[in-house]
Amino acid sequence: VGDAPRLTTRERQVLRLLADGLRNEEIGKQLFISPETVRTHAGKALTKLGARTRVEAVAIALRRSLIS
């Protein structure tokens, strides 16, 4: 597990809020960023985790204890 992806703090925050079932607009309001920026952070996290979907990214992040 030494090759765990390096998610930024913001990417982890976005994944955590996605895990809570929030939409881009809701996440943006909580983090004071635009929905487009939420999409950007989510997309970068998906790439780093090798996930095809947001659900898969959240599952991977939870399994690897990258978010709680």
PDB file of C-alpha atoms in Angstrom:
ATOM      1  CA  VAL A   1       0.000   0.000   0.000  1.00  0.00           C
ATOM      2  CA  GLY A   2       3.076   2.208  -0.285  1.00  0.00           C
ATOM      3  CA  ASP A   3       1.810   3.411  -3.651  1.00  0.00           C
ATOM      4  CA  ALA A   4      -1.297   5.073  -2.232  1.00  0.00           C
ATOM      5  CA  PRO A   5      -2.344   8.061  -4.349  1.00  0.00           C
ATOM      6  CA  ARG A   6      -1.608  11.506  -2.956  1.00  0.00           C
ATOM      7  CA  LEU A   7      -4.986  13.213  -2.799  1.00  0.00           C
ATOM      8  CA  THR A   8      -5.013  16.890  -1.954  1.00  0.00           C
ATOM      9  CA  THR A   9      -6.931  18.095   1.076  1.00  0.00           C
ATOM     10  CA  ARG A  10      -9.588  19.558  -1.213  1.00  0.00           C
ATOM     11  CA  GLU A  11      -9.922  16.328  -3.209  1.00  0.00           C
ATOM     12  CA  ARG A  12     -10.454  14.427   0.052  1.00  0.00           C
ATOM     13  CA  GLN A  13     -13.036  16.995   1.196  1.00  0.00           C
ATOM     14  CA  VAL A  14     -14.943  16.642  -2.079  1.00  0.00           C
ATOM     15  CA  LEU A  15     -14.883  12.831  -1.887  1.00  0.00           C
ATOM     16  CA  ARG A  16     -16.062  12.929   1.733  1.00  0.00           C
ATOM     17  CA  LEU A  17     -19.020  15.147   0.792  1.00  0.00           C
ATOM     18  CA  LEU A  18     -19.802  12.941  -2.210  1.00  0.00           C
ATOM     19  CA  ALA A  19     -19.876  10.016   0.215  1.00  0.00           C
ATOM     20  CA  ASP A  20     -22.498  11.963   2.187  1.00  0.00           C
ATOM     21  CA  GLY A  21     -24.647  12.098  -0.954  1.00  0.00           C
ATOM     22  CA  LEU A  22     -24.218  15.793  -1.739  1.00  0.00           C
ATOM     23  CA  ARG A  23     -24.456  17.166  -5.265  1.00  0.00           C
ATOM     24  CA  ASN A  24     -21.821  19.413  -6.874  1.00  0.00           C
ATOM     25  CA  GLU A  25     -23.831  22.541  -6.087  1.00  0.00           C
ATOM     26  CA  GLU A  26     -24.213  21.575  -2.421  1.00  0.00           C
ATOM     27  CA  ILE A  27     -20.544  20.682  -2.103  1.00  0.00           C
ATOM     28  CA  GLY A  28     -19.582  23.980  -3.715  1.00  0.00           C
ATOM     29  CA  LYS A  29     -21.664  25.954  -1.235  1.00  0.00           C
ATOM     30  CA  GLN A  30     -20.134  24.135   1.733  1.00  0.00           C
ATOM     31  CA  LEU A  31     -16.563  24.599   0.475  1.00  0.00           C
ATOM     32  CA  PHE A  32     -17.125  28.093  -1.007  1.00  0.00           C
ATOM     33  CA  ILE A  33     -16.113  26.975  -4.501  1.00  0.00           C
ATOM     34  CA  SER A  34     -18.016  26.723  -7.781  1.00  0.00           C
ATOM     35  CA  PRO A  35     -19.731  23.511  -8.905  1.00  0.00           C
ATOM     36  CA  GLU A  36     -17.265  23.428 -11.817  1.00  0.00           C
ATOM     37  CA  THR A  37     -14.345  23.471  -9.379  1.00  0.00           C
ATOM     38  CA  VAL A  38     -16.016  20.627  -7.469  1.00  0.00           C
ATOM     39  CA  ARG A  39     -16.152  18.669 -10.740  1.00  0.00           C
ATOM     40  CA  THR A  40     -12.470  19.388 -11.353  1.00  0.00           C
ATOM     41  CA  HIS A  41     -11.422  18.142  -7.903  1.00  0.00           C
ATOM     42  CA  ALA A  42     -13.636  15.061  -8.237  1.00  0.00           C
ATOM     43  CA  GLY A  43     -12.215  14.309 -11.680  1.00  0.00           C
ATOM     44  CA  LYS A  44      -8.622  14.584 -10.478  1.00  0.00           C
ATOM     45  CA  ALA A  45      -9.417  12.285  -7.548  1.00  0.00           C
ATOM     46  CA  LEU A  46     -10.993   9.734  -9.918  1.00  0.00           C
ATOM     47  CA  THR A  47      -7.885   9.755 -12.081  1.00  0.00           C
ATOM     48  CA  LYS A  48      -5.523   9.382  -9.118  1.00  0.00           C
ATOM     49  CA  LEU A  49      -7.593   6.509  -7.706  1.00  0.00           C
ATOM     50  CA  GLY A  50      -8.038   4.781 -11.055  1.00  0.00           C
ATOM     51  CA  ALA A  51     -11.820   4.920 -10.646  1.00  0.00           C
ATOM     52  CA  ARG A  52     -14.359   4.975 -13.460  1.00  0.00           C
ATOM     53  CA  THR A  53     -17.175   6.574 -11.460  1.00  0.00           C
ATOM     54  CA  ARG A  54     -17.602   8.825  -8.441  1.00  0.00           C
ATOM     55  CA  VAL A  55     -19.151   5.960  -6.505  1.00  0.00           C
ATOM     56  CA  GLU A  56     -16.125   3.792  -7.231  1.00  0.00           C
ATOM     57  CA  ALA A  57     -13.783   6.637  -6.206  1.00  0.00           C
ATOM     58  CA  VAL A  58     -15.584   7.046  -2.878  1.00  0.00           C
ATOM     59  CA  ALA A  59     -15.465   3.280  -2.292  1.00  0.00           C
ATOM     60  CA  ILE A  60     -11.735   3.118  -3.057  1.00  0.00           C
ATOM     61  CA  ALA A  61     -11.016   6.128  -0.839  1.00  0.00           C
ATOM     62  CA  LEU A  62     -12.982   4.588   2.032  1.00  0.00           C
ATOM     63  CA  ARG A  63     -11.295   1.180   1.663  1.00  0.00           C
ATOM     64  CA  ARG A  64      -7.859   2.781   1.612  1.00  0.00           C
ATOM     65  CA  SER A  65      -8.760   5.021   4.578  1.00  0.00           C
ATOM     66  CA  LEU A  66      -8.114   8.143   2.519  1.00  0.00           C
ATOM     67  CA  ILE A  67     -11.433   9.502   3.813  1.00  0.00           C
ATOM     68  CA  SER A  68     -13.551   8.528   6.778  1.00  0.00           C
TER      69      SER A  68
END
